[in-house]
Coordinates of C-alpha atoms and ligand atoms in Angstrom, one line a residue:
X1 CA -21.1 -1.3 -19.5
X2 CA -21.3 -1.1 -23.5
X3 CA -21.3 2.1 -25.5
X4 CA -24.3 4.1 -25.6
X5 CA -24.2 3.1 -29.6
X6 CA -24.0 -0.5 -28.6
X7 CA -26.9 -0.7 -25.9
X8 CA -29.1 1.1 -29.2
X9 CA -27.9 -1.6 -31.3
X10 CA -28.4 -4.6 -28.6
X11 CA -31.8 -3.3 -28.1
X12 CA -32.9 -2.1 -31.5
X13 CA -31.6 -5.8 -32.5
X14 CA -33.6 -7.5 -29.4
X15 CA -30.3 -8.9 -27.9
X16 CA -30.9 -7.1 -24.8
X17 CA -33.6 -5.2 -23.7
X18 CA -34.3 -1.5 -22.5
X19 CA -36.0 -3.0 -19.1
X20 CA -32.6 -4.5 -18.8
X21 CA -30.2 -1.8 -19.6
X22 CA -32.5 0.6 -17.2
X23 CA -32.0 -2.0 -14.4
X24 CA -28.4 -2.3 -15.1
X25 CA -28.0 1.5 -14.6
X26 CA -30.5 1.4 -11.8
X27 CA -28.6 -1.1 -9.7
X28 CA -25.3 0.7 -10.3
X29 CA -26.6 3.9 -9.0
X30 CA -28.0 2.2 -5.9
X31 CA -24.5 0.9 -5.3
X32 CA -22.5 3.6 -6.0
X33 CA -24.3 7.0 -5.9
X34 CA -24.0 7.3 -1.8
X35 CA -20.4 7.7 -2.2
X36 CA -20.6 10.0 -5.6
X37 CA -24.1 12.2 -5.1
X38 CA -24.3 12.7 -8.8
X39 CA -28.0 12.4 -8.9
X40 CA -30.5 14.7 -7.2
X41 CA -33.3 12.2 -8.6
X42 CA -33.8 9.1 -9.4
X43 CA -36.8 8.3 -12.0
X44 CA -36.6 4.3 -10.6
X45 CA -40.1 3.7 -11.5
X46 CA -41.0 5.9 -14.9
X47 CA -37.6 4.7 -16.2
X48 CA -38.7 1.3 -16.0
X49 CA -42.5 1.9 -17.0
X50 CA -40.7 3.4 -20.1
X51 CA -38.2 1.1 -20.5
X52 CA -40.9 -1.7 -20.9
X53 CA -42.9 0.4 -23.5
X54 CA -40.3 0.9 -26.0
X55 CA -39.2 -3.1 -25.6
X56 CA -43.0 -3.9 -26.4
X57 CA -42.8 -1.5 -29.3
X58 CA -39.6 -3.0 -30.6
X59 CA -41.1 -6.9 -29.9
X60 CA -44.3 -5.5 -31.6
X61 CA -42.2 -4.6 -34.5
X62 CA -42.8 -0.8 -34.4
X63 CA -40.6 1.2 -35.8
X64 CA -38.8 3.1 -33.2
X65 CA -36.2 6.0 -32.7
X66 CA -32.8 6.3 -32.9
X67 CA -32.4 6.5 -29.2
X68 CA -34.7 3.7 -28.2
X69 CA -34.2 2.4 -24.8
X70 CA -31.3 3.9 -24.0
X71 CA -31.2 5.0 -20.5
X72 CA -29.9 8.9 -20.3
X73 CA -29.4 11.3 -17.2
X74 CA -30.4 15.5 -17.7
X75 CA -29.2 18.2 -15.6
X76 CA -31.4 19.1 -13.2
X77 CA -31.4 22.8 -14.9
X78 CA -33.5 20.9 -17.8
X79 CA -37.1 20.8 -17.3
X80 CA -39.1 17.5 -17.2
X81 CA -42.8 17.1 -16.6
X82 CA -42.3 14.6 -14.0
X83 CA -39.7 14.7 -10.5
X84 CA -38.3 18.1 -9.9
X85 CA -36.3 20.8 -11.7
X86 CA -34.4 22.6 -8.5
X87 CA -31.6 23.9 -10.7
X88 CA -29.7 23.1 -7.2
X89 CA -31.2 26.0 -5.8
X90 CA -33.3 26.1 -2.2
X91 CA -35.4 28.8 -4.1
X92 CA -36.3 26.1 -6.6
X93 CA -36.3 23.4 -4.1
X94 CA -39.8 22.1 -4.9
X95 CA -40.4 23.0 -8.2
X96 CA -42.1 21.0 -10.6
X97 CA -42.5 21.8 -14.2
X98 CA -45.7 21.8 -16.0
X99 CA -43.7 21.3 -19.3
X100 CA -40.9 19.3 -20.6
X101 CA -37.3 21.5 -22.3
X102 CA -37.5 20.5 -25.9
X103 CA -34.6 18.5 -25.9
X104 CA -36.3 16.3 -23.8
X105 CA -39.4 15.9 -25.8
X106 CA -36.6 15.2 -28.3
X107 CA -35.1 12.7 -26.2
X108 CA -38.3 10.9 -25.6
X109 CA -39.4 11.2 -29.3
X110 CA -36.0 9.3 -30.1
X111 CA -36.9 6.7 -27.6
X112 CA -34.0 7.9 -24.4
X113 CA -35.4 6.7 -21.0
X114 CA -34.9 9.5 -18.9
X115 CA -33.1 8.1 -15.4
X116 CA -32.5 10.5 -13.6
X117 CA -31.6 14.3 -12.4
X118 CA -28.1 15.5 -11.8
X119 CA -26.6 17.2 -9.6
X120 CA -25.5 21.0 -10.4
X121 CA -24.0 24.4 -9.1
X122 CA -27.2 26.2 -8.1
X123 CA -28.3 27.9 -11.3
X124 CA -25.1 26.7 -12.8
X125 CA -22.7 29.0 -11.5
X126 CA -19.6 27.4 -10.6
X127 CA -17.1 25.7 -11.3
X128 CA -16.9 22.3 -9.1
X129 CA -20.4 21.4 -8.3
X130 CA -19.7 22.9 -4.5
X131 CA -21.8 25.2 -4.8
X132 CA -25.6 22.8 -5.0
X133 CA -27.9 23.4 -2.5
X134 CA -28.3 19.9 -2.1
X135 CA -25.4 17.5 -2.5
X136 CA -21.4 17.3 -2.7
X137 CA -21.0 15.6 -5.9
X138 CA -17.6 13.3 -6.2
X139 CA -15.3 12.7 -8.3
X140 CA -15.5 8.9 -9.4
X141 CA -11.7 9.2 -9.6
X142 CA -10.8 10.5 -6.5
X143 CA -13.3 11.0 -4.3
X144 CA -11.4 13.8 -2.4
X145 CA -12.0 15.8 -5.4
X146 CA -14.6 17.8 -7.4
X147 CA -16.4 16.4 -10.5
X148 CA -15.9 19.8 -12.0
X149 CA -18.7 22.0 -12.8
X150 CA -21.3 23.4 -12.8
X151 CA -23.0 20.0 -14.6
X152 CA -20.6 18.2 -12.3
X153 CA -23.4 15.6 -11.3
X154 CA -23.8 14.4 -15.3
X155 CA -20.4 14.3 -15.8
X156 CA -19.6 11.9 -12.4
X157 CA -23.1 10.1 -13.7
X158 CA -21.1 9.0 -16.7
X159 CA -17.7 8.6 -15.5
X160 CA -18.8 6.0 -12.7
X161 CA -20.7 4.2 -15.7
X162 CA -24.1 4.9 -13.5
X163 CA -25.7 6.1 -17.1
X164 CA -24.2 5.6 -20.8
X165 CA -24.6 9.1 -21.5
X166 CA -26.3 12.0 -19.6
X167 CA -27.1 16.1 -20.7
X168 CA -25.9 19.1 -19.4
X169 CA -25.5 22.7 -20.1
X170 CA -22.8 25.0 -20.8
X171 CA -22.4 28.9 -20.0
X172 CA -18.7 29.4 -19.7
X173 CA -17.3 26.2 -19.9
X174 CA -20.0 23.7 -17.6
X175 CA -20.1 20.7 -20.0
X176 CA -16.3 20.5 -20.9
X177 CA -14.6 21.3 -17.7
X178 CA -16.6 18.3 -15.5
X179 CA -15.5 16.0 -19.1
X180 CA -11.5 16.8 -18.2
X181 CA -12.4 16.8 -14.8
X182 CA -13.9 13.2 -14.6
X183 CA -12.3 11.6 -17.8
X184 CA -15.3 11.8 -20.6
X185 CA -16.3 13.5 -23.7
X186 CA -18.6 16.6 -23.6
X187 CA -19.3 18.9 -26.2
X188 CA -20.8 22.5 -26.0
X189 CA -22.8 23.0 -29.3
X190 CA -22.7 26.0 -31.4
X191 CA -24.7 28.8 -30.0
X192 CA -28.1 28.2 -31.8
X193 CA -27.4 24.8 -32.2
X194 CA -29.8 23.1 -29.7
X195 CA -32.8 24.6 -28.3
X196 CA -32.8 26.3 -24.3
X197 CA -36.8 26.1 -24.6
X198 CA -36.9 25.0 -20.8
X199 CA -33.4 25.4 -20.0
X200 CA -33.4 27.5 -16.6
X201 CA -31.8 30.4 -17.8
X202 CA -28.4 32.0 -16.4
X203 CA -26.7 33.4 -19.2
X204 CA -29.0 33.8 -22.1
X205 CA -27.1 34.7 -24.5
X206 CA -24.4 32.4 -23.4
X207 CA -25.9 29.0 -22.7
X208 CA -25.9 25.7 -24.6
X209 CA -27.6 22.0 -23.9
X210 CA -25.2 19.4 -24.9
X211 CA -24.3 15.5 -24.2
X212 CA -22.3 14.3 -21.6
X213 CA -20.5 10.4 -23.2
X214 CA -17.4 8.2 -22.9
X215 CA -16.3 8.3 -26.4
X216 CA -17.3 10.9 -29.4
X217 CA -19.7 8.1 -31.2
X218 CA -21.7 8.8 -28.5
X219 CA -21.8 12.2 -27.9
X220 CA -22.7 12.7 -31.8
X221 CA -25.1 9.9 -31.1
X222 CA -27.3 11.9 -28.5
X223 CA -26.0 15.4 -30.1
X224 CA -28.1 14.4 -33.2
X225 CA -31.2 13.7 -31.6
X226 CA -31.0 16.9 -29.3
X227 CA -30.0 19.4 -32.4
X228 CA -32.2 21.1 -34.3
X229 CA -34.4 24.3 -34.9
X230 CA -37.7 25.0 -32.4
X231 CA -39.5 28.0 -32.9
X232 CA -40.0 28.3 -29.0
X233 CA -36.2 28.9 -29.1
X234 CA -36.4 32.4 -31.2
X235 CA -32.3 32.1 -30.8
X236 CA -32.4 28.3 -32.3
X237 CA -31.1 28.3 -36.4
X238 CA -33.2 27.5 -38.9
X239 CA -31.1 24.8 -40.3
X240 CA -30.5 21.2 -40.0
X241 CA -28.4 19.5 -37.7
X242 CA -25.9 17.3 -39.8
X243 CA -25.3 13.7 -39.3
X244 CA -22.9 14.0 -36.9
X245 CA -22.6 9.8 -36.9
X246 CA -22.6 9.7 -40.8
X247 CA -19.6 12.2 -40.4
X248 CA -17.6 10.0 -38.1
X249 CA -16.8 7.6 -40.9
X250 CA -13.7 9.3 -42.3
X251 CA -11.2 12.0 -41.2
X252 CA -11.7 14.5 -43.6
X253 CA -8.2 15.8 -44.7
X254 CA -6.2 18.0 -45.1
X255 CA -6.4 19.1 -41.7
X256 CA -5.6 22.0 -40.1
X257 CA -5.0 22.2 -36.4
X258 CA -4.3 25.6 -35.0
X259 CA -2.4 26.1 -31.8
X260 CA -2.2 29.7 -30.4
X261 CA 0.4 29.9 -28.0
X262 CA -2.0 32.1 -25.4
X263 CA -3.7 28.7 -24.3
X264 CA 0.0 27.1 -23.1
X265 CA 1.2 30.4 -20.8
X266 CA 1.5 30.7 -17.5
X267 CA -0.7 29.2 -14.9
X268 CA -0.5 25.9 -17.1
X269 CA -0.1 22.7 -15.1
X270 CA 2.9 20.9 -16.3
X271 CA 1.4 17.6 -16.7
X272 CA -1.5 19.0 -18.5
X273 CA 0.6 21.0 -21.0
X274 CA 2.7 17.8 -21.4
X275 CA -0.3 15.8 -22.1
X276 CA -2.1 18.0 -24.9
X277 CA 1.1 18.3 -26.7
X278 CA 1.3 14.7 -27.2
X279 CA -2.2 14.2 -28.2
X280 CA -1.4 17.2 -30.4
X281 CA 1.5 14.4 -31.8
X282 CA -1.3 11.9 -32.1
X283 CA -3.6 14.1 -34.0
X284 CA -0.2 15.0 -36.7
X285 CA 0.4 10.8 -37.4
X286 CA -3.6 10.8 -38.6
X287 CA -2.5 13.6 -40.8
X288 CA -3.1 16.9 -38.8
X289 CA -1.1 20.1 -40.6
X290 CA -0.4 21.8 -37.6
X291 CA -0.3 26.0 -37.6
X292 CA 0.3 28.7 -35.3
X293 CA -3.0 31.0 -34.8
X294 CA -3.4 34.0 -32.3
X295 CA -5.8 35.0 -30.4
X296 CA -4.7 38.5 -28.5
X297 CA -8.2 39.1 -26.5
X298 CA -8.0 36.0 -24.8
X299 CA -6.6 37.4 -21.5
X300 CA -9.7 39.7 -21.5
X301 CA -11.8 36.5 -21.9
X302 CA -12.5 35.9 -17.8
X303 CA -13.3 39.6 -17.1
X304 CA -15.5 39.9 -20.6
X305 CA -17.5 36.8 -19.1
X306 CA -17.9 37.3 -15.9
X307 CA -19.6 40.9 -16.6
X308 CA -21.9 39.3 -19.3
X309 CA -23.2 36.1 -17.3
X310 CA -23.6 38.2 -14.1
X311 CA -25.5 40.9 -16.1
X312 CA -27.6 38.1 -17.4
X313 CA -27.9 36.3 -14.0
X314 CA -29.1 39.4 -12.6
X315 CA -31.9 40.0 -15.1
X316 CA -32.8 36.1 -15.5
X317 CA -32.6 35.8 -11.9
X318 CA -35.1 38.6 -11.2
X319 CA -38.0 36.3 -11.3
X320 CA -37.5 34.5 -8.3
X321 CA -39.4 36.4 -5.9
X322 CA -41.1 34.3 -4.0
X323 CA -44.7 34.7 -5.8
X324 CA -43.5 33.4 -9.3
X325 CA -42.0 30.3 -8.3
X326 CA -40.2 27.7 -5.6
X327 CA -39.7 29.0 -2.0
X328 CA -41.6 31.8 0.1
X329 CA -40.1 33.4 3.3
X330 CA -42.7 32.2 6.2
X331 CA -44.2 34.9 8.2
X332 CA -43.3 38.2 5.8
X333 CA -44.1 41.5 7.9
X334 CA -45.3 43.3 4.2
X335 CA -44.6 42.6 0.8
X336 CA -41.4 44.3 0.5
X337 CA -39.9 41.7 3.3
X338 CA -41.2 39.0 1.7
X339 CA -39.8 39.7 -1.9
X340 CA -36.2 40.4 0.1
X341 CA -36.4 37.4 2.9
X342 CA -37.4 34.8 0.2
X343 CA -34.3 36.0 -1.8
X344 CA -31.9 36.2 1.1
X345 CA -32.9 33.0 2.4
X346 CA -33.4 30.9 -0.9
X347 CA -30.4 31.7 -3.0
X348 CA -26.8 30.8 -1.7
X349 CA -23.9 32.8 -1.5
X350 CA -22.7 32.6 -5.2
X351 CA -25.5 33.5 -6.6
X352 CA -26.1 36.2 -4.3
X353 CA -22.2 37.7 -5.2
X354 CA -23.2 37.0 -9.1
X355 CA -27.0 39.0 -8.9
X356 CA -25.1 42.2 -7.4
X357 CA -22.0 41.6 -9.5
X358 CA -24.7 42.1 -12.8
X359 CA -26.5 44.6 -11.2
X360 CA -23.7 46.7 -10.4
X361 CA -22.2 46.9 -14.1
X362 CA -25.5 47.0 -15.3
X363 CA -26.5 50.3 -13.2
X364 CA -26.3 53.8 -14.8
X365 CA -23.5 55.7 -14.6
X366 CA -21.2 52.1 -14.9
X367 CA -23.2 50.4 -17.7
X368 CA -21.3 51.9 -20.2
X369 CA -18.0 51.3 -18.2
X370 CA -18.5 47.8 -17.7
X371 CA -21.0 46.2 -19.6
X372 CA -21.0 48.0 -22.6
X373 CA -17.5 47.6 -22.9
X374 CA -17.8 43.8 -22.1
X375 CA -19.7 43.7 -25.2
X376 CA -17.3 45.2 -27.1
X377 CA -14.9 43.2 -26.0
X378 CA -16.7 40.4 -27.1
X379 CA -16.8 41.3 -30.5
X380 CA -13.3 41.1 -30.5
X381 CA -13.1 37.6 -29.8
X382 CA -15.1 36.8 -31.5
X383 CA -12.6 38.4 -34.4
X384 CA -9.9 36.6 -32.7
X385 CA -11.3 33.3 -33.7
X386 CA -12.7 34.3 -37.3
X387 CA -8.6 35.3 -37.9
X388 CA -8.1 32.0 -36.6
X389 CA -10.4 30.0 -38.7
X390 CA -9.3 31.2 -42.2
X391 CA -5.7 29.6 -41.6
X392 CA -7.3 26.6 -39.5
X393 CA -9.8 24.3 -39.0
X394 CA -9.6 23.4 -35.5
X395 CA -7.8 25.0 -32.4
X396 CA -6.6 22.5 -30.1
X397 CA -6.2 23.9 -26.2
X398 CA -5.9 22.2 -22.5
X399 CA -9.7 22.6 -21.5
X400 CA -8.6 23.2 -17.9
X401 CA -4.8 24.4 -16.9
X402 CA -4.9 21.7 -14.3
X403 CA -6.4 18.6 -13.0
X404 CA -9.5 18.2 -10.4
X405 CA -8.8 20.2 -7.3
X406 CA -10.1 19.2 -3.8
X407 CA -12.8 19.7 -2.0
X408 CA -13.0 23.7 -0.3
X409 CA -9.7 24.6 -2.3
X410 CA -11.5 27.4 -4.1
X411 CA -14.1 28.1 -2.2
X412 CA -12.8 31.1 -0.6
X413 CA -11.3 32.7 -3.0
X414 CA -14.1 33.0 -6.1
X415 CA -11.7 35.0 -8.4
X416 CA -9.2 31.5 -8.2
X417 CA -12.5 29.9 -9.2
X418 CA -13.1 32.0 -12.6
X419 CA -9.8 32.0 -13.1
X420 CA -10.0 28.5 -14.1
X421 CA -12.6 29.0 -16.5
X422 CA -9.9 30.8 -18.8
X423 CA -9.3 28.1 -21.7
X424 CA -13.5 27.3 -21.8
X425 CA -15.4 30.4 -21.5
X426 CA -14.3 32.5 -24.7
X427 CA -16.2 29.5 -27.0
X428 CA -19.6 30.6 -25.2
X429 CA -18.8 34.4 -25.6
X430 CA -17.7 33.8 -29.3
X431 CA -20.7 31.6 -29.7
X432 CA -18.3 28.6 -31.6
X433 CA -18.5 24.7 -30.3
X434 CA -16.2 23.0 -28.6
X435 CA -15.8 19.4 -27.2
X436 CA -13.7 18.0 -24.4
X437 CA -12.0 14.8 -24.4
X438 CA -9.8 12.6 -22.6
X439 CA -6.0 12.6 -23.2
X440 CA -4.1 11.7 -20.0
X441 CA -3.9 11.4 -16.7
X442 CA -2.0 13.4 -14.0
X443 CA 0.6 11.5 -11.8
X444 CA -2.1 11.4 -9.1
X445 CA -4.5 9.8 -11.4
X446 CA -6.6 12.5 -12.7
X447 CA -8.1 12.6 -16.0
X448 CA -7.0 15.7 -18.2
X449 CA -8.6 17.1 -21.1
X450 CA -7.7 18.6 -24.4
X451 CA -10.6 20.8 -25.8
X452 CA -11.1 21.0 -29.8
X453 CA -12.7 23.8 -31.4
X454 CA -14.2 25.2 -34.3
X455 CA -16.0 27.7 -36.5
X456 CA -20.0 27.8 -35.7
X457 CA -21.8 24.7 -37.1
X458 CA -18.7 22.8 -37.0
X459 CA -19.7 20.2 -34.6
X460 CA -19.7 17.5 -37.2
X461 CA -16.2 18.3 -37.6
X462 CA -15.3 18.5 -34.2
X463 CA -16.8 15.1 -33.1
X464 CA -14.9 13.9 -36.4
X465 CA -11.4 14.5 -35.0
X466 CA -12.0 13.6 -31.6
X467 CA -13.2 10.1 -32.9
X468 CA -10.3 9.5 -35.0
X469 CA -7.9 11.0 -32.2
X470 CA -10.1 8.2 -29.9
X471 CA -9.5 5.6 -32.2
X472 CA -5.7 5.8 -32.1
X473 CA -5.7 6.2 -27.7
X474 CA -7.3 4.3 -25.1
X475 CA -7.6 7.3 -22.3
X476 CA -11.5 7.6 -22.9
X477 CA -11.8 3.5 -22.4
X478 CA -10.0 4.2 -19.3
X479 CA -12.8 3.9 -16.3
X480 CA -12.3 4.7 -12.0
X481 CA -11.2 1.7 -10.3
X482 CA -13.3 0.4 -7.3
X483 CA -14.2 4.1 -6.1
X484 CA -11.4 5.5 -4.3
X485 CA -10.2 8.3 -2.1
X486 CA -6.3 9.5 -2.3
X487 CA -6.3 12.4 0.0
Ligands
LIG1 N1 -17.8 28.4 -14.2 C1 -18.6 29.2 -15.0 C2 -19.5 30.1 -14.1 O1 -19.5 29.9 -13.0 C3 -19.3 28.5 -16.1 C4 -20.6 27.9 -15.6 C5 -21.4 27.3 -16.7 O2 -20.9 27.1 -17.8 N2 -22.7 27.1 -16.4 O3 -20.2 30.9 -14.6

C-alpha cells in the first residue's frame, strides 16, 4: 500500500481513485481483520458512498481538501454520526451519537473517508487493548501478542496496512505505546492542540486526539488537518496549527537532543535500550548536539498519573447511570438498584478498580493527601521539563522499556500494567507532545520505539526530526510478514 501522502497525490492527480483506494482497504480488512480484531466497525457502504463523491468532485474539477479520498480509521472513543461509539464499553454497547467529534467534521471537511472503528481498552484505560468489551485485538507482528494500548485497534489497523492512517487518543501514553508496540508512528499533540469536542472523556485534563501513520509525512499530514482551535473545546488554543508538512522540508539545525539518564534505568529491556541509543547515533550524523538533561520527578510520574486519571475517570465516568446513556439493568427492584446493577453489570473490571481508585483520593479526609498532592506533583514535572527545554530542544527516550508482551501476561497484576506506562505518561501530565517512532526490532521480531519530545507547540518540530531520522533508516518501511504467531 502507498503512503497516505501518495494515495492524496494519486487521487488528487486522478491516477487512482478514492472508490479504489477505499476498496483496496476494504478488501484487506476482509482478509485479515479475523485474525487481528482491530476494527469494532466497519463503514463498508458509507465509505464507498463517500469515496465515490469526492472522485466525482475531483472528475468535476472541484476544488477539494487536502485529505480527499483518503481512507482513515478513528478510535471508537471518537464520536461519528453514523455506526456506533461504544468506547469498548458494554455500558456504551449501543450507542449512537447524534453528533460527529470535531476532528471528524475536520476530517470530512478535508475530504478523509472515514472506514472504520477501532478497537480500544474500554474507556481507554489500559495498556494492551485486553481490556475491550468486545474483541482481542492482535498484534500484526506476532499474533501471540498485544497491539499495545489502549488505541491498540488503530495502531494494528495501520501496521497490517488495513488503513493508511487511522486516529486515536492519548491519556498516559495510548497513541505512542500501540506505535512501538506495532511498528508505526504516533504522535500525542500538545495539550490544547486538537480539539476533545466529542472525544469520550477519561482524563480531561489529560487527553489528546492524534494520528496513527507509517512514516512522520503522514502523521503531519493528518495532524494538520485535525489541529486547530474550536470554541466547543474551551481547553483548545487560540492559535494556528503550523504547517507541520511545510516544516518537514529541512532539519532545522543546530539541534539539540537531550538525554536524561532517568529514562535508561532499571527495568529497561536490553534490546530496547540498545536500539534507542543507536538511533540516538543516527540522529548525531544528521547533526544532533547531544546534551545531558534531568528530570528528578520522573519516578513520581506513574503514582502522579494514576491519582489524576482515576480522579478524572471517576468524575467523567459518573454519567453512566443507566438513564443518560447505553445499557440499563433489566428488571431494577427501585431506582437505587437500577443506578448500581447497570454499573456493576456494564462496566468491566478495570474500570470498575479505576472509578473507586478516583473516588477514594478524591474523598475528604484523603483529597488533600492524595490528589492534591498529585497536583503538586505535577507542577513539578512539569518544571522538570521547562529545565530541560532551555538547554535542549528535544528529549529522546525508549517509549516502552520493552517490546509487546503476550496475551494475559499483565492481566493479573494491574500495578505491572502501569508500570509500563512510565517513559509516556509524564508528556500528558506536563501537557508537552510527543511522537513515537520505529527504531528496531527485538530478537523475537518486535518493533521498538524511541519517543521524541518537546516544549508545548513543538509538534512541527517533533515531526521534523523523526522525518529526517526516517529518512536515514528503513525500520518504519519495515511491514509484518504473512501474519504470524511465534508463541
Ligand atoms: N495506560 C494508561 C492508562 O491505562 C494510558 C491510557 C491512555 O493513554 N488512554 O490509563
Amino acid at each position: 500500500m502507498q503512503t497516505a501522502y501518495e494515495l492524496c497525490r494519486a487521487i488528487r492527480s486522478r491516477q487512482m481513485t478514492s472508490e479504489q483506494a477505499v476498496t483496496e482497504c476494504l478488501q484487506n480488512i476482509r482478509t485479515l481483520d479475523s485474525q487481528v480484531e482491530a476494527f469494532l466497525w466497519v463503514n463498508e457502504q458509507g465509505a464507498l458512498a463517500a469515496a465515490r463523491q469526492v472522485d466525482k468532485r475531483i472528475a468535476g474539477g472541484e476544488v477539494v481538501g487536502p485529505l480527499a479520498g483518503l481512507p482513515i480509521a478513528v478510535k471508537d472513543n471518537i464520536c461519528t454520526n453514523f455506526g456506533r461509539t461504544t468506547c469498548g464499553s458494554k455500558i456504551l454497547g449501543n450507542f449512537e451519537s447524534p453528533y460527529n467529534a470535531h476532528v471528524v467534521d475536520l476530517l470530512q471537511q478535508a475530504g478523509a473517508v472515514i472506514v472504520g472503528k477501532c478497537n480500544m481498552d474500554e474507556f481507554a484505560m489500559g495498556s494492551s487493548t485486553e481490556n475491550s468489551a468486545f474483541a482481542k485485538t492482535r498484534n500484526p507482528w506476532d499474533l501471540g501478542k498485544v497491539p499495545g494500548g489502549s488505541s491498540g485497534g488503530s495502531a494494528a489497523a495501520v501496521a497490517a496496512r488495513m488503513v493508511p492512517v487511522a486516529l486515536g487518543s492519548d491519556t498516559g501514553g495510548s497513541i505512542r505505546q500501540p506505535a512501538s508496540f506495532c511498528g508505526v508512528t504516533g504522535i500525542k499533540p500538545t495539550y490544547g492542540r486538537v480539539s476533545r469536542f466529542g472525544l469520550v472523556a477519561y482524563g480531561s485534563s489529560l487527553d489528546q486526539i492524534g494520528p496513527f501513520a507509517t512514516d512522520a509525512r503522514d502523521a503531519a499530514m493528518v495532524l494538520q488537518a485535525v489541529a486547530g482551535h474550536d470554541l466547543r473545546d474551551s481547553t483548545s488554543v487560540n492559535e494556528p496549527a503550523g504547517d507541520y508538512l511545510q516544516e518537514l522540508e529541512t532539519l532545522r539545525l543546530p539541534l539539540k537532543v537531550g538525554i536524561a539518564a532517568e529514562y535508561f534505568g532499571e527495568g529497561l529491556d536490553p534490546q530496547v535500550k540498545a536500539s534507542v541509543l543507536q538511533a540516538i547515533e543516527v540522529l548525531k550524523s544528521k547533526g544532533a548536539e547531544i546534551v545531558e538533561v534531568h528530570l528528578p520527578h520522573l519516578k513520581y510520574a506513574v503514582a502522579t498519573y494514576y491519582i489524576v486519571a482515576t480522579a478524572e475517570a471517576s468524575s467523567n465516568l459518573a454519567r453512566y447511570d443507566g438513564v443518560h446513556y447505553g445499557y440499563r439493568t433489566k428488571d431494577p427492584s427501585d431506582y437505587i438498584d437500577m443506578y448500581c446493577s447497570s454499573r456493576q453489570e456494564g462496566f468491566g473490571q478495570e474500570v470498575k478498580r479505576r472509578i473507586m481508585l478516583g473516588t477514594f483520593t478524591l474523598s475528604s479526609g484523603y483529597y488533600d493527601a492524595y490528589y492534591l498532592k498529585a497536583l503538586k506533583v505535577r507542577s513539578l514535572i512539569k518544571q522538570d521539563f521547562d529545565t530541560a527545554f532551555e538547554t535542549c530542544d528535544v528529549v529522546v527516550s525508549p517509549t516502552a522499556p520493552g517490546p509487546a508482551w503476550s496475551f494475559g501476561q499483565m492481566t493479573n497484576d494491574p500495578l505491572a500494567m502501569y508500570l509500563a506506562d512510565i517513559y509516556t505518561i509524564s508528556a500528558n501530565l506536563a501537557g508537552i507532545p510527543g511522537i513515537s517512532i520505529p527504531c528496531g526490532f527485538s530478537e523475537a521480531g518486535l518493533p521498538i520505539g524511541m519517543q521524541l519530545m518537546g516544549k508545548h507547540f513543538a509538534e512541527g518540530l517533533l515531526l521534523q526530526v523523526a522525518w529526517a531520522y526516517q529518512q536515514a533508516t528503513e525500520w518504519h518501511k519495515k511491514q509484518p510478514q504473512g501474519i504470524s504467531v511465534t508463541v
